[in-house]
Coordinates of C-alpha atoms in Angstrom, one line a residue:
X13 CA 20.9 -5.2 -30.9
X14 CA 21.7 -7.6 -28.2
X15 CA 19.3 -9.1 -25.7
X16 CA 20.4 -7.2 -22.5
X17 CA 20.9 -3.2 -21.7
X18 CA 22.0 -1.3 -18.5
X19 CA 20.2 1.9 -18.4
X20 CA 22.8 4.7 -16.4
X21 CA 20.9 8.0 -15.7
X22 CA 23.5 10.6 -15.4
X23 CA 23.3 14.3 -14.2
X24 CA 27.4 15.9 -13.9
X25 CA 29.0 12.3 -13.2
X26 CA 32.1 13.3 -15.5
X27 CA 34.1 12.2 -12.8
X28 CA 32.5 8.8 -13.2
X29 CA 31.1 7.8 -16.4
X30 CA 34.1 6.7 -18.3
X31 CA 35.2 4.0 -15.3
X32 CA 31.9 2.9 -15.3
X33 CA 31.2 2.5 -19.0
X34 CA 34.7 0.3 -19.0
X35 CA 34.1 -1.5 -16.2
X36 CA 30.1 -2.6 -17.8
X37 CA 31.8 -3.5 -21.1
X38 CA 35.2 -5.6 -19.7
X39 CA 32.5 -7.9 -18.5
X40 CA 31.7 -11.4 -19.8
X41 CA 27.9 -11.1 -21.0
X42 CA 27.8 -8.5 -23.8
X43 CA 25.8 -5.7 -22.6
X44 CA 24.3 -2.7 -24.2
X45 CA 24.6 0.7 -22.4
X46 CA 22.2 3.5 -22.1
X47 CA 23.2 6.3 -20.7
X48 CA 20.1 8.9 -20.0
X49 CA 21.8 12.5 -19.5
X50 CA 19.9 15.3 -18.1
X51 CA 22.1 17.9 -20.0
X52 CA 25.0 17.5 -17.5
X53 CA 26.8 21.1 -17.5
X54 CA 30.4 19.3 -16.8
X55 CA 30.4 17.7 -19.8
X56 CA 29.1 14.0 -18.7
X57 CA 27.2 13.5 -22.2
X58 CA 30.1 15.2 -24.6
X59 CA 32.3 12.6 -22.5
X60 CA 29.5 9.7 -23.7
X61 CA 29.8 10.8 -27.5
X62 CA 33.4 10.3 -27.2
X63 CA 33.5 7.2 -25.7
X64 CA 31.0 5.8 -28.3
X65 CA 33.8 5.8 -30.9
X66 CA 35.6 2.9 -29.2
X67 CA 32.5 1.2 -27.9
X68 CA 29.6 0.5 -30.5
X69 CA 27.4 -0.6 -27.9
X70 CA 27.0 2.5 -25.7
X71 CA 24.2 4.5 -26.4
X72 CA 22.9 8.1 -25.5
X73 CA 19.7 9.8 -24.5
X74 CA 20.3 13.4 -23.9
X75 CA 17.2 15.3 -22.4
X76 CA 17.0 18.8 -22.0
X77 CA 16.9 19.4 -18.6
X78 CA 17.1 17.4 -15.2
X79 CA 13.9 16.3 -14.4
X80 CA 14.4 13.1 -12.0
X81 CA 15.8 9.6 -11.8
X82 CA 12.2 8.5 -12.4
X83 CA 11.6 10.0 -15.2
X84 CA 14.9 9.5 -16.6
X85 CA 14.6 5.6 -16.1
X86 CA 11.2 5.9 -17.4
X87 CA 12.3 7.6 -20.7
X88 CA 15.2 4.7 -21.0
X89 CA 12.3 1.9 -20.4
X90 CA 10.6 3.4 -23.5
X91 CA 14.0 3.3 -25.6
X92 CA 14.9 -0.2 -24.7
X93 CA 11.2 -1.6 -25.1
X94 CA 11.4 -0.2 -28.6
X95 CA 15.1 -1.4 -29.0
X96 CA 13.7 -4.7 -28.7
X97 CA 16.0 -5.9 -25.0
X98 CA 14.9 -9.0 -23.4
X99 CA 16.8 -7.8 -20.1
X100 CA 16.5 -4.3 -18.5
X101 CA 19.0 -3.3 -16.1
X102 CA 19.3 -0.6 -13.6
X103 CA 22.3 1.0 -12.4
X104 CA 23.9 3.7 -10.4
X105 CA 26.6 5.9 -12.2
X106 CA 29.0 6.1 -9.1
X107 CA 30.0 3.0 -8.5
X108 CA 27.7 2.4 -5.5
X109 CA 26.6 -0.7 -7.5
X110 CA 29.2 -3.2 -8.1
X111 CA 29.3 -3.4 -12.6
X112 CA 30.5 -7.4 -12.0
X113 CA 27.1 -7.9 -9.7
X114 CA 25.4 -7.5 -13.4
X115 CA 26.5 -10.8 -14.2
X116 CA 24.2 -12.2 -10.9
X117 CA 21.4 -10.1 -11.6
X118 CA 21.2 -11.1 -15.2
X119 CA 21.4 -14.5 -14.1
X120 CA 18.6 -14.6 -11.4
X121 CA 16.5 -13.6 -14.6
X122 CA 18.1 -16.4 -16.6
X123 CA 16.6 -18.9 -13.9
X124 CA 13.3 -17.7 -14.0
X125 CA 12.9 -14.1 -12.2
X126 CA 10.7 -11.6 -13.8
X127 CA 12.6 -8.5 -11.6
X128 CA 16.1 -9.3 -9.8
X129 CA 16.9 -6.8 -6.7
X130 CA 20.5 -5.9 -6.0
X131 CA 19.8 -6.1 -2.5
X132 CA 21.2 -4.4 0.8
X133 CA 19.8 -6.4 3.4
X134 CA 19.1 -10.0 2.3
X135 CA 21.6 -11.1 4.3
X136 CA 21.7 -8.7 6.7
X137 CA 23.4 -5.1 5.9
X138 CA 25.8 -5.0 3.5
X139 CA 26.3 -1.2 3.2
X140 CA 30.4 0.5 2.5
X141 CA 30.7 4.1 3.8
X142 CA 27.5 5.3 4.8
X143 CA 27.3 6.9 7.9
X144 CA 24.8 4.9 10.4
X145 CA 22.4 7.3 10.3
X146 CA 21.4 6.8 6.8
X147 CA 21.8 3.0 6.9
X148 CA 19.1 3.2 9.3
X149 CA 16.9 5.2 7.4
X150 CA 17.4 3.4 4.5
X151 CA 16.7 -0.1 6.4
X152 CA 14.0 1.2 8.0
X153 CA 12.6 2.8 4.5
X154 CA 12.0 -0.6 3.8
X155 CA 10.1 -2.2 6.9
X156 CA 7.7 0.5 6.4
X157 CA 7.2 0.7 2.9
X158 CA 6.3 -3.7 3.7
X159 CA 3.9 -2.5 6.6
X160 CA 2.0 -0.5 4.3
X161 CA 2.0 -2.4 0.9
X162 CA 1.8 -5.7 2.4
X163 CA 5.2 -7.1 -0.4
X164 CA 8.1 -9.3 1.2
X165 CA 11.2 -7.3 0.2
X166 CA 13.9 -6.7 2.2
X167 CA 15.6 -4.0 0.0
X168 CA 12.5 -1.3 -1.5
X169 CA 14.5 1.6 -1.6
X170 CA 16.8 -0.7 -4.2
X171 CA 18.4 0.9 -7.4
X172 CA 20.1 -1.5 -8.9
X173 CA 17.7 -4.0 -10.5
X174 CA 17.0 -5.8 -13.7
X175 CA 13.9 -5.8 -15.5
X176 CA 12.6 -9.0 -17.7
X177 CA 11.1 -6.9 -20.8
X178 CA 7.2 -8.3 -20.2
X179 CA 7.1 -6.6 -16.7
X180 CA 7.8 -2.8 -18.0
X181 CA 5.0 -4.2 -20.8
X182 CA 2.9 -4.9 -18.7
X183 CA 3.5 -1.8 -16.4
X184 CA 1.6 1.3 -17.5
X185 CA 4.8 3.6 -17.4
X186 CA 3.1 6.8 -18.1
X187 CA 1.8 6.8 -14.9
X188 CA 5.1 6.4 -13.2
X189 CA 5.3 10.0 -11.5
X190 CA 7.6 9.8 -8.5
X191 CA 11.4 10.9 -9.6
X192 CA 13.3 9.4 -6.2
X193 CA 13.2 6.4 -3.0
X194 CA 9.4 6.6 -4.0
X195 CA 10.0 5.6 -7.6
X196 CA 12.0 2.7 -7.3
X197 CA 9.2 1.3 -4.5
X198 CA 6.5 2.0 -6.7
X199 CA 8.1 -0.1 -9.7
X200 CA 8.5 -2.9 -7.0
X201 CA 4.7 -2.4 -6.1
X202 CA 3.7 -2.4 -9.3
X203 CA 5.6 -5.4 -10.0
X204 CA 4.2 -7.1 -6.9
X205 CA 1.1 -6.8 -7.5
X206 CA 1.2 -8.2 -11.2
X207 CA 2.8 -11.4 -9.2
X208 CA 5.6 -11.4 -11.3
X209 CA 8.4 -12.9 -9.7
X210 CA 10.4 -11.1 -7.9
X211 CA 14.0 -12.0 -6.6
X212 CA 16.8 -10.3 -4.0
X213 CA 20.3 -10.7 -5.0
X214 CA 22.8 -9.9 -2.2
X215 CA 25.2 -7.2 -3.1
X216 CA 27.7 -5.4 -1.3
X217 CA 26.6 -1.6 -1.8
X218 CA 29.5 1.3 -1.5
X219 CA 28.7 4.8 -1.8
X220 CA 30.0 7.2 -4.0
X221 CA 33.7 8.1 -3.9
X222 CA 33.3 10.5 -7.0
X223 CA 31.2 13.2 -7.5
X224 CA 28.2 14.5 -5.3
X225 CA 24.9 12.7 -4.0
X226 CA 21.6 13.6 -5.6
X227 CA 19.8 12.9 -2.5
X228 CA 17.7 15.4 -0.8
X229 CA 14.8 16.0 2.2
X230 CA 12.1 16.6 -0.8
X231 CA 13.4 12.6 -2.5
X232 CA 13.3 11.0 1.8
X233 CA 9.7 13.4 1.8
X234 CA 8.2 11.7 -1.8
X235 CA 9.1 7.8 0.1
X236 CA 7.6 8.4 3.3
X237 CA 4.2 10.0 1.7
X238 CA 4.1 8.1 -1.5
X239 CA 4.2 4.6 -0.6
X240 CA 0.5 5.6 1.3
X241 CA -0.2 7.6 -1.9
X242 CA 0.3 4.4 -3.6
X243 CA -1.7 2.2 -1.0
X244 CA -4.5 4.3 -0.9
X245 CA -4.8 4.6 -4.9
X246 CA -4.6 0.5 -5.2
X247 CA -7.8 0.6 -2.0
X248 CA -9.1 2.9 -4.9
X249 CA -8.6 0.8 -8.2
X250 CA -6.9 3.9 -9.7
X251 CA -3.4 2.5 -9.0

């Protein structure tokens, strides 16, 4: 099928998902596209079905209900893993990621990274559109989540990341339970403490112009008390 797939959880993104679709297939590297819809009442997944009559490499997961970006991602791990992809990608639906910054991810992995980080804040903050307050928290996300795990990464919060197929292998991803901020550090943990090497890519991250943010108090809630969740279970060996 290809050696390289960008997994794009999607929950009402109509106003999105054909852009992005184009914009991930106009590039150089032929990519595969999953697209892992939580039965989007606008029409986000009917949109994908279309689409996949002009573009043979877009695929579709449609689950039944929305149940998280964790368990979405986790659901297109399993479905690329059995697809047989070398490279696992990633990827917000809005735009907030940059589609060309593939290309750099994909080629961190090329040179010998076993997980490549779109990153914020490797080179300082590179954050479009946010209001400070949440650039803050964000930053800030991450010099905590280090304090308490003891990894080196300046983006932990990250979602836009690529995936070299032994590290989700190797990662027991049925006990992947967090859905939000908490899931994307706990894949970085878990990665950590395999020592598989791990990578930050600067990117230039713009938020959404186009539909409406999934973020919420219970997602910032499931960071702050799950990365000590996740400390205290690796004290305990049941990590």
């Amino acid at each position: 099928m290809g050696k390289s797939v960008v997994i794009i959880p999607t929950y009402n993104e109509i106003e999105n998902i054909e852009s992005i679709v184009k914009a991930v297939f106009s590039l150089a590297t032929p990519f595969h596209v999953l697209i892992v819809d939580d039965n989007s009442p606008d029409g986000t997944a009917e949109k994908v079905v279309e689409l996949q009559n002009d573009y043979p490499r877009l695929h579709l997961e449609k689950r039944e209900k929305k149940a998280g970006l964790g368990t979405a991602y986790v659901h297109g791990f399993k479905w690329a893993l059995s697809s047989d992809f070398e490279y696992i990608f990633e990827m917000d639906a809005d735009f907030s990621h940059n589609p060309n910054d593939l290309e750099k991810l994909h080629q961190a992995c090329l040179e010998g990274a076993d997980m490549s980080i779109g990153s914020r804040y490797v080179t300082g903050v590179n954050v479009v559109n946010w209001p400070l307050s949440r650039v803050l928290l964000s930053y800030f996300a991450s010099v905590y989540v280090n304090m308490i795990t003891g990894m080196k990464i300046h983006d932990t919060t990250a979602g836009f990341v690529c995936y070299r197929r032994n590290v989700l292998e190797t990662i027991n991803l049925d006990r992947i339970k967090f859905i939000g901020y908490a899931f994307q550090i706990e894949m970085k943990y878990r990665t950590f403490l395999k020592k598989f090497k791990i990578v930050e890519v600067p990117i230039i991250f713009t938020d959404r112009t186009k539909g409406q943010s999934k973020m919420s108090n219970a997602i910032i809630k499931e960071a702050i008390f799950g990365v000590i969740s996740l400390r205290i279970r690796k004290m305990l060996n049941r990590l």
